[in-house]
Amino acid sequence: MRKFYPHYLLPVKLLYGSGLRLSECLRLRIKDIDFHRQIIIVRSGKGGKDRVTMLPAGSINGIKCRINQVRHYHQADLDAGFGEVWMPDALARKYPKEAFSLHWQYLFASYKRSIEPYSGKEMRHHMDDSTLQRAVKQAIAKAGIHKKGSCHTFRHSFATHLLDDGYDIRTVQELLGHKDIKTTQIYTHVLNRGGNATRSPLDRLIFNTTKNNATAPSASFRSTQEGYQLNDYSCLFSSREIVL
């Protein structure tokens, strides 16, 4: 992660920490971030469906800083007589003033305005996906990783590491937005969880006996561990290597 420029680090964190597709990440609006529930609402994902995924605790401060930056962009646009952002057609007709609101602005807004091709209006669109793809390629090269990788590799790593940590495959399916469970099951093959990974009943008996005889961890330790797994999964960036 140290190989990324700060400008590109936050979207990459969300690609891995939330399992987003590149297009889903760059199209996030400020209103799609729910800090209170620590979730991200993905609008019109693959297949045109909405879903909810996790908001990594390690990305919250960065997102708040990013929102402040977008606020400055937006205010400068309003002062210059602009400030409108693209909205879905039906919503744009029903709520025309919302296109000038801050919460509809893109989280990863571009640093400059451009002409919206359909309306011909000058607006501030989101960051171009090719710039982030290029940054990922450059970071892979700088890290000396001799494997093929892309922005989508972070989404694969998100799914693989969740399953590796013991999360239920149905939960992973919902977070990824897969329509068919068979698509999610591909990641179990990556982990080699076939018949050879099945646990013997004898091992379970021995393990449970040993576990009962051992000193149980304190409640504070358990709550800390649970909090780490559920709310601070993003710390894997510094503690685990992402397999590309």
XYZ file of C-alpha atoms in Angstrom:
244
model
C 0.000 0.000 0.000
C 2.974 2.301 0.515
C 3.541 2.166 -3.245
C 0.373 4.164 -3.927
C 0.224 7.925 -4.141
C -2.073 9.330 -1.409
C -4.564 10.500 -4.041
C -5.216 6.899 -5.116
C -4.826 5.139 -1.783
C -8.378 5.684 -0.501
C -10.231 4.205 -3.493
C -7.870 1.215 -3.456
C -8.645 0.697 0.242
C -12.344 0.523 -0.588
C -11.768 -1.865 -3.487
C -10.147 -4.289 -1.058
C -11.815 -3.374 2.241
C -15.372 -3.301 0.866
C -15.134 -5.632 -2.136
C -16.239 -2.985 -4.620
C -15.920 -3.147 -8.365
C -13.965 -0.275 -9.890
C -17.055 1.350 -11.389
C -18.991 0.973 -8.121
C -16.192 2.627 -6.174
C -15.748 5.638 -8.446
C -19.501 6.218 -8.739
C -20.038 6.478 -4.994
C -21.844 9.621 -3.898
C -21.287 11.267 -0.536
C -24.791 10.232 0.530
C -23.921 6.550 -0.017
C -21.563 6.551 2.982
C -23.241 5.781 6.318
C -20.738 6.471 9.100
C -23.200 5.649 11.886
C -23.872 2.084 10.707
C -20.442 1.735 9.058
C -21.879 0.633 5.738
C -21.611 1.633 2.093
C -24.719 1.579 -0.092
C -23.833 0.481 -3.613
C -26.319 1.911 -6.110
C -27.089 0.223 -9.430
C -24.335 -2.360 -9.238
C -23.920 -5.176 -11.714
C -27.376 -6.164 -12.938
C -28.764 -2.790 -11.871
C -29.245 -3.915 -8.261
C -28.482 -2.048 -5.034
C -26.678 -3.703 -2.138
C -25.012 -2.920 1.178
C -21.415 -3.695 2.034
C -19.110 -2.916 4.935
C -17.333 0.400 5.521
C -13.805 -0.377 6.785
C -13.020 1.458 10.011
C -9.533 2.179 8.733
C -10.922 4.218 5.840
C -13.306 6.478 7.789
C -10.850 9.297 8.489
C -9.703 9.276 4.880
C -13.292 9.446 3.628
C -14.076 12.381 5.921
C -11.024 14.230 4.599
C -12.121 13.420 1.069
C -15.606 14.802 1.726
C -14.075 18.055 2.979
C -12.041 18.257 -0.217
C -15.158 17.695 -2.339
C -16.936 20.368 -0.293
C -14.276 22.890 -1.312
C -14.548 21.785 -4.954
C -18.307 22.132 -4.844
C -18.306 25.556 -3.239
C -15.803 26.800 -5.811
C -18.054 25.461 -8.580
C -21.112 27.176 -7.098
C -19.229 30.452 -6.816
C -18.269 30.125 -10.479
C -21.876 29.509 -11.533
C -21.629 25.732 -11.846
C -21.958 23.024 -9.152
C -24.386 20.695 -10.926
C -23.682 16.956 -10.979
C -25.182 14.241 -13.156
C -28.181 12.418 -11.686
C -30.336 9.554 -12.997
C -32.916 10.945 -15.427
C -36.032 10.201 -13.372
C -34.567 11.711 -10.198
C -33.160 14.681 -12.082
C -36.628 15.531 -13.394
C -38.328 15.013 -10.053
C -35.711 16.784 -7.897
C -33.892 19.257 -10.168
C -32.319 21.195 -7.286
C -30.714 18.078 -5.815
C -28.135 18.113 -8.612
C -26.602 21.173 -6.914
C -26.500 19.629 -3.422
C -23.323 18.444 -1.719
C -24.588 14.991 -0.782
C -25.145 14.079 -4.449
C -21.564 14.965 -5.392
C -19.201 12.133 -6.249
C -16.955 11.024 -3.400
C -14.065 10.672 -5.820
C -14.803 13.795 -7.808
C -12.412 14.794 -10.558
C -10.087 17.712 -9.891
C -11.508 19.561 -12.899
C -14.886 20.059 -14.553
C -15.797 18.568 -17.922
C -18.641 18.664 -20.428
C -21.387 16.128 -19.785
C -21.969 14.562 -23.234
C -25.743 14.098 -23.028
C -26.770 17.490 -21.683
C -23.790 19.495 -22.899
C -23.477 21.111 -19.458
C -20.183 21.672 -17.677
C -20.146 19.479 -14.561
C -17.716 17.824 -12.192
C -17.679 14.108 -12.919
C -15.919 11.368 -10.949
C -12.279 10.379 -11.338
C -11.532 8.619 -14.612
C -11.212 4.870 -14.127
C -8.146 4.658 -16.372
C -6.121 6.833 -13.970
C -6.749 4.454 -11.067
C -6.051 1.399 -13.219
C -2.758 2.964 -14.276
C -1.854 3.757 -10.662
C -2.488 0.127 -9.635
C -0.301 -1.169 -12.457
C 2.496 1.190 -11.446
C 2.214 0.199 -7.770
C 2.413 -3.494 -8.671
C 5.573 -2.855 -10.675
C 7.157 -0.762 -7.902
C 6.378 -3.472 -5.349
C 8.242 -6.023 -7.443
C 5.232 -8.316 -7.719
C 5.722 -10.517 -10.755
C 2.082 -11.484 -11.162
C -0.729 -10.089 -13.210
C -2.959 -7.798 -11.182
C -5.576 -5.096 -11.629
C -8.140 -3.123 -9.671
C -10.460 -6.143 -9.737
C -7.796 -8.247 -7.993
C -8.545 -6.379 -4.760
C -12.169 -7.524 -4.939
C -10.997 -11.122 -5.396
C -8.682 -10.732 -2.397
C -11.555 -9.325 -0.313
C -13.656 -12.440 -0.937
C -10.771 -14.875 -0.512
C -9.610 -13.392 2.791
C -13.131 -13.268 4.246
C -13.638 -16.952 3.491
C -10.147 -17.668 4.781
C -11.128 -16.006 8.072
C -14.162 -18.287 8.386
C -17.001 -16.016 7.296
C -20.120 -17.683 5.930
C -20.203 -17.988 2.139
C -23.750 -16.581 2.030
C -22.556 -13.447 3.811
C -19.709 -13.057 1.338
C -22.169 -13.559 -1.519
C -24.340 -10.688 -0.250
C -21.363 -8.384 0.249
C -20.110 -9.053 -3.269
C -23.563 -8.794 -4.836
C -23.382 -12.162 -6.582
C -26.714 -13.365 -7.919
C -25.676 -17.027 -7.941
C -23.893 -18.712 -5.029
C -21.876 -20.705 -7.582
C -19.991 -17.536 -8.488
C -18.944 -17.081 -4.854
C -17.997 -20.744 -4.550
C -15.168 -20.154 -6.996
C -13.222 -18.577 -4.131
C -13.485 -21.762 -2.073
C -11.605 -23.546 -4.848
C -8.894 -20.910 -4.599
C -8.565 -21.812 -0.917
C -8.418 -25.536 -1.810
C -11.335 -26.262 0.478
C -12.393 -29.535 -1.000
C -12.545 -32.945 0.617
C -8.915 -32.678 1.704
C -9.808 -29.680 3.863
C -12.669 -31.461 5.668
C -12.088 -31.768 9.395
C -12.137 -35.184 10.995
C -14.647 -35.749 13.853
C -11.731 -37.092 15.916
C -9.819 -33.855 15.524
C -12.899 -31.934 16.584
C -13.242 -34.067 19.722
C -9.583 -33.602 20.637
C -9.680 -29.888 19.871
C -12.809 -29.277 21.963
C -11.359 -31.229 24.885
C -8.144 -29.245 24.765
C -10.065 -26.009 24.409
C -12.250 -26.745 27.470
C -9.179 -27.481 29.583
C -7.442 -24.290 28.517
C -8.050 -20.967 30.188
C -10.830 -19.084 28.427
C -9.956 -15.622 27.159
C -11.334 -12.657 29.023
C -14.489 -10.914 27.873
C -12.548 -7.768 27.053
C -10.162 -9.766 24.856
C -13.057 -11.453 23.039
C -14.808 -8.159 22.421
C -11.560 -6.693 21.131
C -11.098 -9.607 18.745
C -14.698 -9.423 17.564
C -14.403 -5.697 17.052
C -11.269 -6.222 14.993
C -12.919 -8.801 12.759
C -16.164 -6.929 12.189
C -15.198 -3.260 12.304
C -11.508 -2.986 11.511
C -10.951 -5.439 8.692
C -9.061 -2.753 6.808
C -6.006 -3.223 9.044
C -5.184 -6.204 6.815
C -3.529 -3.680 4.548
C -0.633 -3.345 6.947
C -0.601 -6.793 8.500
C -1.226 -9.152 5.566
C 0.022 -9.366 2.050
C -2.540 -9.023 -0.698
C -2.194 -11.881 -3.127
C -2.234 -10.516 -6.665
